[in-house]
Amino acid sequence: MPVDTSPEKAIYVLETGDFQTLLDAVMERGHSIFGPVLRDGAITYDALHRDTDLPLGWNDRQQAGSYRLVKTKRKTFFAYAVGPHSWKKFLHPPSDMLCAAQRIDDRFSINEPDREHPRRAFLGVRSCELHALAIHDKIFTDGPFINEAYRRRRQDILIIAVNCSHPSETCFCTSLQTGPRATGGFDLALTEVLTSGNHHFIIETGSAAGAELCARLPVRKAARTDIEAAEKVTSAAAKKIRRSLNTEELRETLDQKFSDPHWGQIADRCLACGNCTMVCPTCFCSTVEDTTTLTGEHAERRLKWDSCFTAEFSYIHGGSIRSSTLSRYRQWLTHKLAYWFDQFGMCGCVGCGRCITWCPAGIDLTEETRKLQEKKFVIRRTNGR
Amino acid sequence: METTHTDARPAAAGGNPWLSRPYLVRKKSRETADTFTLELTPPAEDGGFIFKPGQFNMLYTFGIGEIPISISGDPAKPETLTHTVRAVGAVSRAIAGLKPGSRLGIRGPYGAGWPVTDITGRDVVIIAGGIGLAPLRPAVHYLLAHRGEYGKIILVYGARTPADIVHRKDLEKWRSRFDIEVLVTVDRATGDWQGNVGVVTTFIGGLRFDPSSCAALVCGPEIMMRFTVMGLRERQVADNSIFISMERNMKCGVGLCGHCQVGPSFVCKDGPVYRLTDMKDVFIKREM
Ligand SMILES: Cc1cc2nc3c(=O)[nH]c(=O)nc-3n(C[C@H](O)[C@H](O)[C@H](O)COP(=O)(O)OP(=O)(O)OC[C@H]3O[C@@H](n4cnc5c(N)ncnc54)[C@H](O)[C@@H]3O)c2cc1C
Ligand code: SF4
Ligand code: SF4
Ligand code: FES
């Protein structure tokens, strides 16, 4: 896991024309690289080998319930925000083998699957996503019981973060202090600087591994003006972010608003499709699927992503605990924004905006939360009279 | 979450928590038409199964699935692991169908149990409904084995009909003792039932115990627990002296799958036994 204990943080400049040298150095270190690529009309995360595999010259346009890509004239590398995928698909895959069982007559044995131990590099990790990774690290590897498969996959990941220059309209990381600039948890962090005359990357080291990599690249030490130009990129990005979530007393407010009629108004629009939980980089819920071979001698147990929007999720003999859409939407929102604090000592939302963009009904959790918060204000005032 | 009990031993940790171990079904006995008690022998190398009253295991039937089931045996007898299972669906039916000699996958023990070591010196009122007696049975064994450490012990058990009464032999044995008061009731009398008729809550008013210094241990269907809590409150029993055992969908049992959440709490690891003060909302906030 990358730690921010590098002896000295160093900052370099890498020309865009030399970007492939970075990828080569990472691959030579034994990592397979995963990063943003264009697939089916969206920017997704997948394996890549060459800089030309990146969505060069693409911008995204995101709004509540809509996602669109636009081609631009300049050959930008990272001029877009997060797409529908998040890194959880690699570390906590949608379907994962838990154990296999073998039956011989009346007996059976249960065995651990052979665990892959891939050495991977994640390229283009955004600040909000670093926070999401830290949340999953806490949930999956910090208790008496851990998700062992996650731990193994996670341990050797090399993280090359990218500071955001083009936040989308659904981003709200600034209000949660989770972006747009990466502040830790990476091996390297890049800022793409594009001015009329220049197009290069400012590279910041965040670990010894990151420093080692830089030593092998055709970089030059960044001058103060380079660093200032990079800072301008992220501060300009921060200014573009319009949406926000006010976390002040949020836990208490949502707890008090449990029976508010506003939940019913959201439920009237919500399709309970669960898209929001699938695209969410911090949602971690899963179910188990049991299968047997036709002969019945071999059985498998697989962990599958699950969503609190399904009826089965809370099923106990006789019926579901959360039978209404209202209660399921409320579970999702209150888990993220209220009870996550009790459970893990942090907010369950990182402000990436995916749930807003990918909701077919265009439900915006920042907007719905604000409405619930505003109502509290009204009630207080009436009480005060 | 504030942990309410100090006696819940953290279950064996480390490694892959999903790996269960095959236990031998040594004996199966019928409790009712659809409920069976299984006595299992732990693999020799495990050297017995140590647990706290109120804890549960995840039971895996080959190829079919895995469900949470309370441990219903005597904690002083770790050489046998006992579970009482009511056949209601795919997995529980498969478990009920196991024959002696077959194997059942076991992992656990999980969760926080009844606070038996925290309530010494007090009167103990145990109120169970239906299969809810199963998780309380180890607590009764424990209390009776340490009888001198407690005040009065009262057990109120309610079943739907006389044919639905589980652990009959134990109830009879306990009833014949002078150091525990046992009251068995049925919602609906059938056949030659001579005993009490009425839901358990109707008997709370008449129980003789010290409400200011007692502990109430309650397990049964959620609706029964809700009314029992109301009855106990009417007797001036404080919420922090009432303990309930919760049931929620569970896939992992160890805090990783998210299924068992009730507001801020994970029933599998923060419960299933809760001090009422930590689970109050569940009776007020519907569909939480
Ligand atoms: C902590 C705890 C202790 C329990 N102790 C006992 C016990 O000692 N004896 C006993 O007979 N039963 C007990 N139960 C209930 C038992 O787990 C369910 O009856 C069982 O899960 C039903 O599974 P099924 O596949 O047979 O039923 P189905 O109706 O086919 O259920 C499908 C799935 O839903 C889930 N599910 C259904 N009902 C429940 C339920 N009540 N609780 C949790 N998950 C459920 C399970 O994942 C199950 O596989 C306990 C439940 C919990 C949470
Ligand atoms: S919001 Fe729902 S799916 Fe996401 S972590 Fe919470 S309970 Fe699980
Ligand atoms: S909020 Fe939107 S994305 Fe989430 S379940 Fe409802 S309709 Fe689907
Ligand atoms: S049962 Fe999986 S988190 Fe509680």
JSON list of C-alpha atoms in Angstrom, two decimals, chain B residues 63-243:
[
{"chain": "B", "resi": 63, "resn": "GLY", "atom": "CA", "xyz": [-24.22, -26.77, -2.70]},
{"chain": "B", "resi": 64, "resn": "ILE", "atom": "CA", "xyz": [-27.41, -25.28, -1.27]},
{"chain": "B", "resi": 65, "resn": "GLY", "atom": "CA", "xyz": [-26.48, -22.38, 0.94]},
{"chain": "B", "resi": 66, "resn": "GLU", "atom": "CA", "xyz": [-25.57, -21.03, 4.31]},
{"chain": "B", "resi": 67, "resn": "ILE", "atom": "CA", "xyz": [-27.70, -19.58, 7.13]},
{"chain": "B", "resi": 68, "resn": "PRO", "atom": "CA", "xyz": [-27.19, -18.14, 10.60]},
{"chain": "B", "resi": 69, "resn": "ILE", "atom": "CA", "xyz": [-28.33, -20.43, 13.43]},
{"chain": "B", "resi": 70, "resn": "SER", "atom": "CA", "xyz": [-27.95, -19.87, 17.14]},
{"chain": "B", "resi": 71, "resn": "ILE", "atom": "CA", "xyz": [-26.02, -22.33, 19.24]},
{"chain": "B", "resi": 72, "resn": "SER", "atom": "CA", "xyz": [-28.55, -24.07, 21.47]},
{"chain": "B", "resi": 73, "resn": "GLY", "atom": "CA", "xyz": [-26.38, -26.39, 23.56]},
{"chain": "B", "resi": 74, "resn": "ASP", "atom": "CA", "xyz": [-24.72, -26.29, 26.94]},
{"chain": "B", "resi": 75, "resn": "PRO", "atom": "CA", "xyz": [-21.63, -24.04, 26.95]},
{"chain": "B", "resi": 76, "resn": "ALA", "atom": "CA", "xyz": [-20.06, -26.29, 29.59]},
{"chain": "B", "resi": 77, "resn": "LYS", "atom": "CA", "xyz": [-20.01, -29.18, 27.08]},
{"chain": "B", "resi": 78, "resn": "PRO", "atom": "CA", "xyz": [-17.77, -28.04, 24.22]},
{"chain": "B", "resi": 79, "resn": "GLU", "atom": "CA", "xyz": [-17.35, -31.60, 22.93]},
{"chain": "B", "resi": 80, "resn": "THR", "atom": "CA", "xyz": [-20.80, -31.33, 21.37]},
{"chain": "B", "resi": 81, "resn": "LEU", "atom": "CA", "xyz": [-22.08, -28.48, 19.22]},
{"chain": "B", "resi": 82, "resn": "THR", "atom": "CA", "xyz": [-25.86, -28.26, 19.31]},
{"chain": "B", "resi": 83, "resn": "HIS", "atom": "CA", "xyz": [-28.19, -26.44, 16.93]},
{"chain": "B", "resi": 84, "resn": "THR", "atom": "CA", "xyz": [-31.97, -26.37, 16.85]},
{"chain": "B", "resi": 85, "resn": "VAL", "atom": "CA", "xyz": [-33.31, -25.65, 13.39]},
{"chain": "B", "resi": 86, "resn": "ARG", "atom": "CA", "xyz": [-36.79, -24.98, 12.14]},
{"chain": "B", "resi": 87, "resn": "ALA", "atom": "CA", "xyz": [-37.30, -25.98, 8.51]},
{"chain": "B", "resi": 88, "resn": "VAL", "atom": "CA", "xyz": [-38.77, -22.95, 6.76]},
{"chain": "B", "resi": 89, "resn": "GLY", "atom": "CA", "xyz": [-36.96, -22.74, 3.43]},
{"chain": "B", "resi": 90, "resn": "ALA", "atom": "CA", "xyz": [-34.29, -24.17, 1.16]},
{"chain": "B", "resi": 91, "resn": "VAL", "atom": "CA", "xyz": [-31.30, -24.28, 3.49]},
{"chain": "B", "resi": 92, "resn": "SER", "atom": "CA", "xyz": [-33.05, -24.97, 6.78]},
{"chain": "B", "resi": 93, "resn": "ARG", "atom": "CA", "xyz": [-35.00, -27.78, 5.13]},
{"chain": "B", "resi": 94, "resn": "ALA", "atom": "CA", "xyz": [-31.76, -29.29, 3.82]},
{"chain": "B", "resi": 95, "resn": "ILE", "atom": "CA", "xyz": [-30.30, -29.11, 7.33]},
{"chain": "B", "resi": 96, "resn": "ALA", "atom": "CA", "xyz": [-33.41, -30.69, 8.81]},
{"chain": "B", "resi": 97, "resn": "GLY", "atom": "CA", "xyz": [-33.07, -33.47, 6.26]},
{"chain": "B", "resi": 98, "resn": "LEU", "atom": "CA", "xyz": [-29.51, -34.41, 7.23]},
{"chain": "B", "resi": 99, "resn": "LYS", "atom": "CA", "xyz": [-29.04, -37.90, 8.61]},
{"chain": "B", "resi": 100, "resn": "PRO", "atom": "CA", "xyz": [-26.66, -38.90, 11.38]},
{"chain": "B", "resi": 101, "resn": "GLY", "atom": "CA", "xyz": [-23.30, -39.61, 9.79]},
{"chain": "B", "resi": 102, "resn": "SER", "atom": "CA", "xyz": [-23.50, -36.76, 7.29]},
{"chain": "B", "resi": 103, "resn": "ARG", "atom": "CA", "xyz": [-21.57, -33.51, 7.40]},
{"chain": "B", "resi": 104, "resn": "LEU", "atom": "CA", "xyz": [-22.54, -29.89, 7.95]},
{"chain": "B", "resi": 105, "resn": "GLY", "atom": "CA", "xyz": [-20.23, -26.92, 7.30]},
{"chain": "B", "resi": 106, "resn": "ILE", "atom": "CA", "xyz": [-19.72, -24.76, 10.39]},
{"chain": "B", "resi": 107, "resn": "ARG", "atom": "CA", "xyz": [-18.05, -21.41, 10.92]},
{"chain": "B", "resi": 108, "resn": "GLY", "atom": "CA", "xyz": [-18.28, -19.29, 14.03]},
{"chain": "B", "resi": 109, "resn": "PRO", "atom": "CA", "xyz": [-19.02, -18.60, 16.81]},
{"chain": "B", "resi": 110, "resn": "TYR", "atom": "CA", "xyz": [-20.05, -15.09, 15.91]},
{"chain": "B", "resi": 111, "resn": "GLY", "atom": "CA", "xyz": [-21.65, -12.10, 17.57]},
{"chain": "B", "resi": 112, "resn": "ALA", "atom": "CA", "xyz": [-22.23, -10.77, 21.04]},
{"chain": "B", "resi": 113, "resn": "GLY", "atom": "CA", "xyz": [-24.10, -13.07, 23.42]},
{"chain": "B", "resi": 114, "resn": "TRP", "atom": "CA", "xyz": [-26.27, -12.68, 26.50]},
{"chain": "B", "resi": 115, "resn": "PRO", "atom": "CA", "xyz": [-24.51, -10.68, 29.23]},
{"chain": "B", "resi": 116, "resn": "VAL", "atom": "CA", "xyz": [-24.53, -13.60, 31.69]},
{"chain": "B", "resi": 117, "resn": "THR", "atom": "CA", "xyz": [-21.38, -12.54, 33.52]},
{"chain": "B", "resi": 118, "resn": "ASP", "atom": "CA", "xyz": [-22.45, -8.89, 33.75]},
{"chain": "B", "resi": 119, "resn": "ILE", "atom": "CA", "xyz": [-25.74, -9.54, 35.51]},
{"chain": "B", "resi": 120, "resn": "THR", "atom": "CA", "xyz": [-24.60, -11.51, 38.55]},
{"chain": "B", "resi": 121, "resn": "GLY", "atom": "CA", "xyz": [-26.44, -10.71, 41.76]},
{"chain": "B", "resi": 122, "resn": "ARG", "atom": "CA", "xyz": [-29.63, -9.80, 39.91]},
{"chain": "B", "resi": 123, "resn": "ASP", "atom": "CA", "xyz": [-32.96, -11.48, 39.34]},
{"chain": "B", "resi": 124, "resn": "VAL", "atom": "CA", "xyz": [-33.04, -12.84, 35.79]},
{"chain": "B", "resi": 125, "resn": "VAL", "atom": "CA", "xyz": [-36.26, -12.92, 33.79]},
{"chain": "B", "resi": 126, "resn": "ILE", "atom": "CA", "xyz": [-36.04, -14.93, 30.57]},
{"chain": "B", "resi": 127, "resn": "ILE", "atom": "CA", "xyz": [-38.84, -14.56, 28.08]},
{"chain": "B", "resi": 128, "resn": "ALA", "atom": "CA", "xyz": [-38.83, -16.71, 24.95]},
{"chain": "B", "resi": 129, "resn": "GLY", "atom": "CA", "xyz": [-41.25, -17.25, 22.11]},
{"chain": "B", "resi": 130, "resn": "GLY", "atom": "CA", "xyz": [-41.24, -20.21, 19.70]},
{"chain": "B", "resi": 131, "resn": "ILE", "atom": "CA", "xyz": [-37.84, -21.15, 18.34]},
{"chain": "B", "resi": 132, "resn": "GLY", "atom": "CA", "xyz": [-36.55, -18.13, 20.32]},
{"chain": "B", "resi": 133, "resn": "LEU", "atom": "CA", "xyz": [-35.87, -20.56, 23.15]},
{"chain": "B", "resi": 134, "resn": "ALA", "atom": "CA", "xyz": [-32.93, -22.00, 21.18]},
{"chain": "B", "resi": 135, "resn": "PRO", "atom": "CA", "xyz": [-30.50, -19.09, 21.72]},
{"chain": "B", "resi": 136, "resn": "LEU", "atom": "CA", "xyz": [-31.65, -18.74, 25.33]},
{"chain": "B", "resi": 137, "resn": "ARG", "atom": "CA", "xyz": [-31.15, -22.40, 26.22]},
{"chain": "B", "resi": 138, "resn": "PRO", "atom": "CA", "xyz": [-27.34, -22.04, 26.62]},
{"chain": "B", "resi": 139, "resn": "ALA", "atom": "CA", "xyz": [-28.00, -19.04, 28.91]},
{"chain": "B", "resi": 140, "resn": "VAL", "atom": "CA", "xyz": [-30.33, -21.12, 31.11]},
{"chain": "B", "resi": 141, "resn": "HIS", "atom": "CA", "xyz": [-27.69, -23.87, 31.28]},
{"chain": "B", "resi": 142, "resn": "TYR", "atom": "CA", "xyz": [-25.11, -21.31, 32.25]},
{"chain": "B", "resi": 143, "resn": "LEU", "atom": "CA", "xyz": [-27.23, -19.60, 34.89]},
{"chain": "B", "resi": 144, "resn": "LEU", "atom": "CA", "xyz": [-28.17, -22.92, 36.50]},
{"chain": "B", "resi": 145, "resn": "ALA", "atom": "CA", "xyz": [-24.54, -24.06, 36.51]},
{"chain": "B", "resi": 146, "resn": "HIS", "atom": "CA", "xyz": [-23.69, -20.84, 38.36]},
{"chain": "B", "resi": 147, "resn": "ARG", "atom": "CA", "xyz": [-26.93, -20.73, 40.31]},
{"chain": "B", "resi": 148, "resn": "GLY", "atom": "CA", "xyz": [-25.50, -19.16, 43.46]},
{"chain": "B", "resi": 149, "resn": "GLU", "atom": "CA", "xyz": [-24.42, -16.04, 41.60]},
{"chain": "B", "resi": 150, "resn": "TYR", "atom": "CA", "xyz": [-27.92, -14.88, 40.67]},
{"chain": "B", "resi": 151, "resn": "GLY", "atom": "CA", "xyz": [-31.12, -13.86, 42.44]},
{"chain": "B", "resi": 152, "resn": "LYS", "atom": "CA", "xyz": [-34.41, -15.31, 41.23]},
{"chain": "B", "resi": 153, "resn": "ILE", "atom": "CA", "xyz": [-34.47, -16.98, 37.83]},
{"chain": "B", "resi": 154, "resn": "ILE", "atom": "CA", "xyz": [-37.75, -16.98, 35.95]},
{"chain": "B", "resi": 155, "resn": "LEU", "atom": "CA", "xyz": [-38.34, -18.49, 32.50]},
{"chain": "B", "resi": 156, "resn": "VAL", "atom": "CA", "xyz": [-41.49, -17.67, 30.58]},
{"chain": "B", "resi": 157, "resn": "TYR", "atom": "CA", "xyz": [-41.88, -19.63, 27.37]},
{"chain": "B", "resi": 158, "resn": "GLY", "atom": "CA", "xyz": [-44.66, -19.27, 24.86]},
{"chain": "B", "resi": 159, "resn": "ALA", "atom": "CA", "xyz": [-45.45, -21.44, 21.83]},
{"chain": "B", "resi": 160, "resn": "ARG", "atom": "CA", "xyz": [-48.27, -21.18, 19.34]},
{"chain": "B", "resi": 161, "resn": "THR", "atom": "CA", "xyz": [-49.81, -24.55, 20.22]},
{"chain": "B", "resi": 162, "resn": "PRO", "atom": "CA", "xyz": [-48.72, -27.42, 22.49]},
{"chain": "B", "resi": 163, "resn": "ALA", "atom": "CA", "xyz": [-47.35, -29.18, 19.40]},
{"chain": "B", "resi": 164, "resn": "ASP", "atom": "CA", "xyz": [-44.99, -26.24, 18.77]},
{"chain": "B", "resi": 165, "resn": "ILE", "atom": "CA", "xyz": [-43.16, -26.47, 22.10]},
{"chain": "B", "resi": 166, "resn": "VAL", "atom": "CA", "xyz": [-39.43, -27.06, 21.61]},
{"chain": "B", "resi": 167, "resn": "HIS", "atom": "CA", "xyz": [-36.95, -28.46, 24.13]},
{"chain": "B", "resi": 168, "resn": "ARG", "atom": "CA", "xyz": [-39.79, -30.11, 26.06]},
{"chain": "B", "resi": 169, "resn": "LYS", "atom": "CA", "xyz": [-37.49, -32.35, 28.08]},
{"chain": "B", "resi": 170, "resn": "ASP", "atom": "CA", "xyz": [-35.46, -29.41, 29.31]},
{"chain": "B", "resi": 171, "resn": "LEU", "atom": "CA", "xyz": [-38.57, -27.46, 30.20]},
{"chain": "B", "resi": 172, "resn": "GLU", "atom": "CA", "xyz": [-39.85, -30.40, 32.23]},
{"chain": "B", "resi": 173, "resn": "LYS", "atom": "CA", "xyz": [-36.50, -30.89, 33.93]},
{"chain": "B", "resi": 174, "resn": "TRP", "atom": "CA", "xyz": [-36.20, -27.21, 34.78]},
{"chain": "B", "resi": 175, "resn": "ARG", "atom": "CA", "xyz": [-39.78, -27.08, 36.01]},
{"chain": "B", "resi": 176, "resn": "SER", "atom": "CA", "xyz": [-39.04, -29.81, 38.52]},
{"chain": "B", "resi": 177, "resn": "ARG", "atom": "CA", "xyz": [-36.27, -27.73, 40.10]},
{"chain": "B", "resi": 178, "resn": "PHE", "atom": "CA", "xyz": [-36.95, -25.37, 42.98]},
{"chain": "B", "resi": 179, "resn": "ASP", "atom": "CA", "xyz": [-34.37, -22.78, 42.01]},
{"chain": "B", "resi": 180, "resn": "ILE", "atom": "CA", "xyz": [-35.96, -21.69, 38.72]},
{"chain": "B", "resi": 181, "resn": "GLU", "atom": "CA", "xyz": [-39.54, -20.73, 38.07]},
{"chain": "B", "resi": 182, "resn": "VAL", "atom": "CA", "xyz": [-40.79, -22.00, 34.71]},
{"chain": "B", "resi": 183, "resn": "LEU", "atom": "CA", "xyz": [-43.99, -20.82, 33.09]},
{"chain": "B", "resi": 184, "resn": "VAL", "atom": "CA", "xyz": [-45.02, -22.38, 29.78]},
{"chain": "B", "resi": 185, "resn": "THR", "atom": "CA", "xyz": [-47.95, -21.04, 27.83]},
{"chain": "B", "resi": 186, "resn": "VAL", "atom": "CA", "xyz": [-49.57, -21.57, 24.44]},
{"chain": "B", "resi": 187, "resn": "ASP", "atom": "CA", "xyz": [-51.47, -19.08, 22.30]},
{"chain": "B", "resi": 188, "resn": "ARG", "atom": "CA", "xyz": [-54.05, -21.72, 21.42]},
{"chain": "B", "resi": 189, "resn": "ALA", "atom": "CA", "xyz": [-54.75, -24.86, 23.47]},
{"chain": "B", "resi": 190, "resn": "THR", "atom": "CA", "xyz": [-55.26, -28.08, 21.56]},
{"chain": "B", "resi": 191, "resn": "GLY", "atom": "CA", "xyz": [-55.75, -31.71, 22.60]},
{"chain": "B", "resi": 192, "resn": "ASP", "atom": "CA", "xyz": [-55.41, -32.36, 26.28]},
{"chain": "B", "resi": 193, "resn": "TRP", "atom": "CA", "xyz": [-53.36, -29.24, 27.13]},
{"chain": "B", "resi": 194, "resn": "GLN", "atom": "CA", "xyz": [-53.90, -28.44, 30.80]},
{"chain": "B", "resi": 195, "resn": "GLY", "atom": "CA", "xyz": [-51.44, -25.57, 31.11]},
{"chain": "B", "resi": 196, "resn": "ASN", "atom": "CA", "xyz": [-51.51, -21.82, 30.60]},
{"chain": "B", "resi": 197, "resn": "VAL", "atom": "CA", "xyz": [-53.18, -20.29, 27.59]},
{"chain": "B", "resi": 198, "resn": "GLY", "atom": "CA", "xyz": [-52.36, -16.79, 26.34]},
{"chain": "B", "resi": 199, "resn": "VAL", "atom": "CA", "xyz": [-49.46, -14.91, 24.81]},
{"chain": "B", "resi": 200, "resn": "VAL", "atom": "CA", "xyz": [-46.36, -14.52, 27.00]},
{"chain": "B", "resi": 201, "resn": "THR", "atom": "CA", "xyz": [-46.92, -10.80, 27.48]},
{"chain": "B", "resi": 202, "resn": "THR", "atom": "CA", "xyz": [-50.10, -11.39, 29.47]},
{"chain": "B", "resi": 203, "resn": "PHE", "atom": "CA", "xyz": [-48.05, -13.11, 32.18]},
{"chain": "B", "resi": 204, "resn": "ILE", "atom": "CA", "xyz": [-45.43, -10.41, 32.72]},
{"chain": "B", "resi": 205, "resn": "GLY", "atom": "CA", "xyz": [-47.65, -8.44, 35.09]},
{"chain": "B", "resi": 206, "resn": "GLY", "atom": "CA", "xyz": [-47.91, -11.36, 37.49]},
{"chain": "B", "resi": 207, "resn": "LEU", "atom": "CA", "xyz": [-44.25, -12.35, 37.69]},
{"chain": "B", "resi": 208, "resn": "ARG", "atom": "CA", "xyz": [-42.53, -11.85, 41.05]},
{"chain": "B", "resi": 209, "resn": "PHE", "atom": "CA", "xyz": [-39.10, -10.31, 40.64]},
{"chain": "B", "resi": 210, "resn": "ASP", "atom": "CA", "xyz": [-37.34, -7.10, 41.61]},
{"chain": "B", "resi": 211, "resn": "PRO", "atom": "CA", "xyz": [-37.78, -4.70, 38.67]},
{"chain": "B", "resi": 212, "resn": "SER", "atom": "CA", "xyz": [-35.18, -2.30, 40.03]},
{"chain": "B", "resi": 213, "resn": "SER", "atom": "CA", "xyz": [-32.50, -4.97, 40.08]},
{"chain": "B", "resi": 214, "resn": "CYS", "atom": "CA", "xyz": [-33.18, -7.48, 37.38]},
{"chain": "B", "resi": 215, "resn": "ALA", "atom": "CA", "xyz": [-32.08, -8.34, 33.89]},
{"chain": "B", "resi": 216, "resn": "ALA", "atom": "CA", "xyz": [-34.57, -9.45, 31.26]},
{"chain": "B", "resi": 217, "resn": "LEU", "atom": "CA", "xyz": [-33.39, -11.64, 28.37]},
{"chain": "B", "resi": 218, "resn": "VAL", "atom": "CA", "xyz": [-35.89, -11.71, 25.52]},
{"chain": "B", "resi": 219, "resn": "CYS", "atom": "CA", "xyz": [-35.95, -13.65, 22.25]},
{"chain": "B", "resi": 220, "resn": "GLY", "atom": "CA", "xyz": [-38.76, -14.41, 19.87]},
{"chain": "B", "resi": 221, "resn": "PRO", "atom": "CA", "xyz": [-40.51, -12.97, 16.83]},
{"chain": "B", "resi": 222, "resn": "GLU", "atom": "CA", "xyz": [-39.99, -9.19, 16.59]},
{"chain": "B", "resi": 223, "resn": "ILE", "atom": "CA", "xyz": [-43.63, -8.43, 17.32]},
{"chain": "B", "resi": 224, "resn": "MET", "atom": "CA", "xyz": [-43.52, -10.60, 20.44]},
{"chain": "B", "resi": 225, "resn": "MET", "atom": "CA", "xyz": [-40.37, -8.81, 21.59]},
{"chain": "B", "resi": 226, "resn": "ARG", "atom": "CA", "xyz": [-42.01, -5.45, 21.06]},
{"chain": "B", "resi": 227, "resn": "PHE", "atom": "CA", "xyz": [-44.97, -6.30, 23.26]},
{"chain": "B", "resi": 228, "resn": "THR", "atom": "CA", "xyz": [-42.74, -7.99, 25.82]},
{"chain": "B", "resi": 229, "resn": "VAL", "atom": "CA", "xyz": [-40.67, -4.83, 26.08]},
{"chain": "B", "resi": 230, "resn": "MET", "atom": "CA", "xyz": [-43.86, -2.83, 26.63]},
{"chain": "B", "resi": 231, "resn": "GLY", "atom": "CA", "xyz": [-44.88, -5.24, 29.39]},
{"chain": "B", "resi": 232, "resn": "LEU", "atom": "CA", "xyz": [-41.48, -5.02, 31.06]},
{"chain": "B", "resi": 233, "resn": "ARG", "atom": "CA", "xyz": [-41.52, -1.23, 30.89]},
{"chain": "B", "resi": 234, "resn": "GLU", "atom": "CA", "xyz": [-44.92, -1.28, 32.57]},
{"chain": "B", "resi": 235, "resn": "ARG", "atom": "CA", "xyz": [-43.26, -3.21, 35.37]},
{"chain": "B", "resi": 236, "resn": "GLN", "atom": "CA", "xyz": [-40.72, -0.38, 35.60]},
{"chain": "B", "resi": 237, "resn": "VAL", "atom": "CA", "xyz": [-37.86, -2.45, 34.23]},
{"chain": "B", "resi": 238, "resn": "ALA", "atom": "CA", "xyz": [-35.31, 0.01, 32.83]},
{"chain": "B", "resi": 239, "resn": "ASP", "atom": "CA", "xyz": [-34.38, -0.23, 29.15]},
{"chain": "B", "resi": 240, "resn": "ASN", "atom": "CA", "xyz": [-30.74, -0.79, 30.01]},
{"chain": "B", "resi": 241, "resn": "SER", "atom": "CA", "xyz": [-31.73, -3.93, 31.92]},
{"chain": "B", "resi": 242, "resn": "ILE", "atom": "CA", "xyz": [-33.55, -5.42, 28.95]},
{"chain": "B", "resi": 243, "resn": "PHE", "atom": "CA", "xyz": [-31.66, -7.51, 26.37]}
]
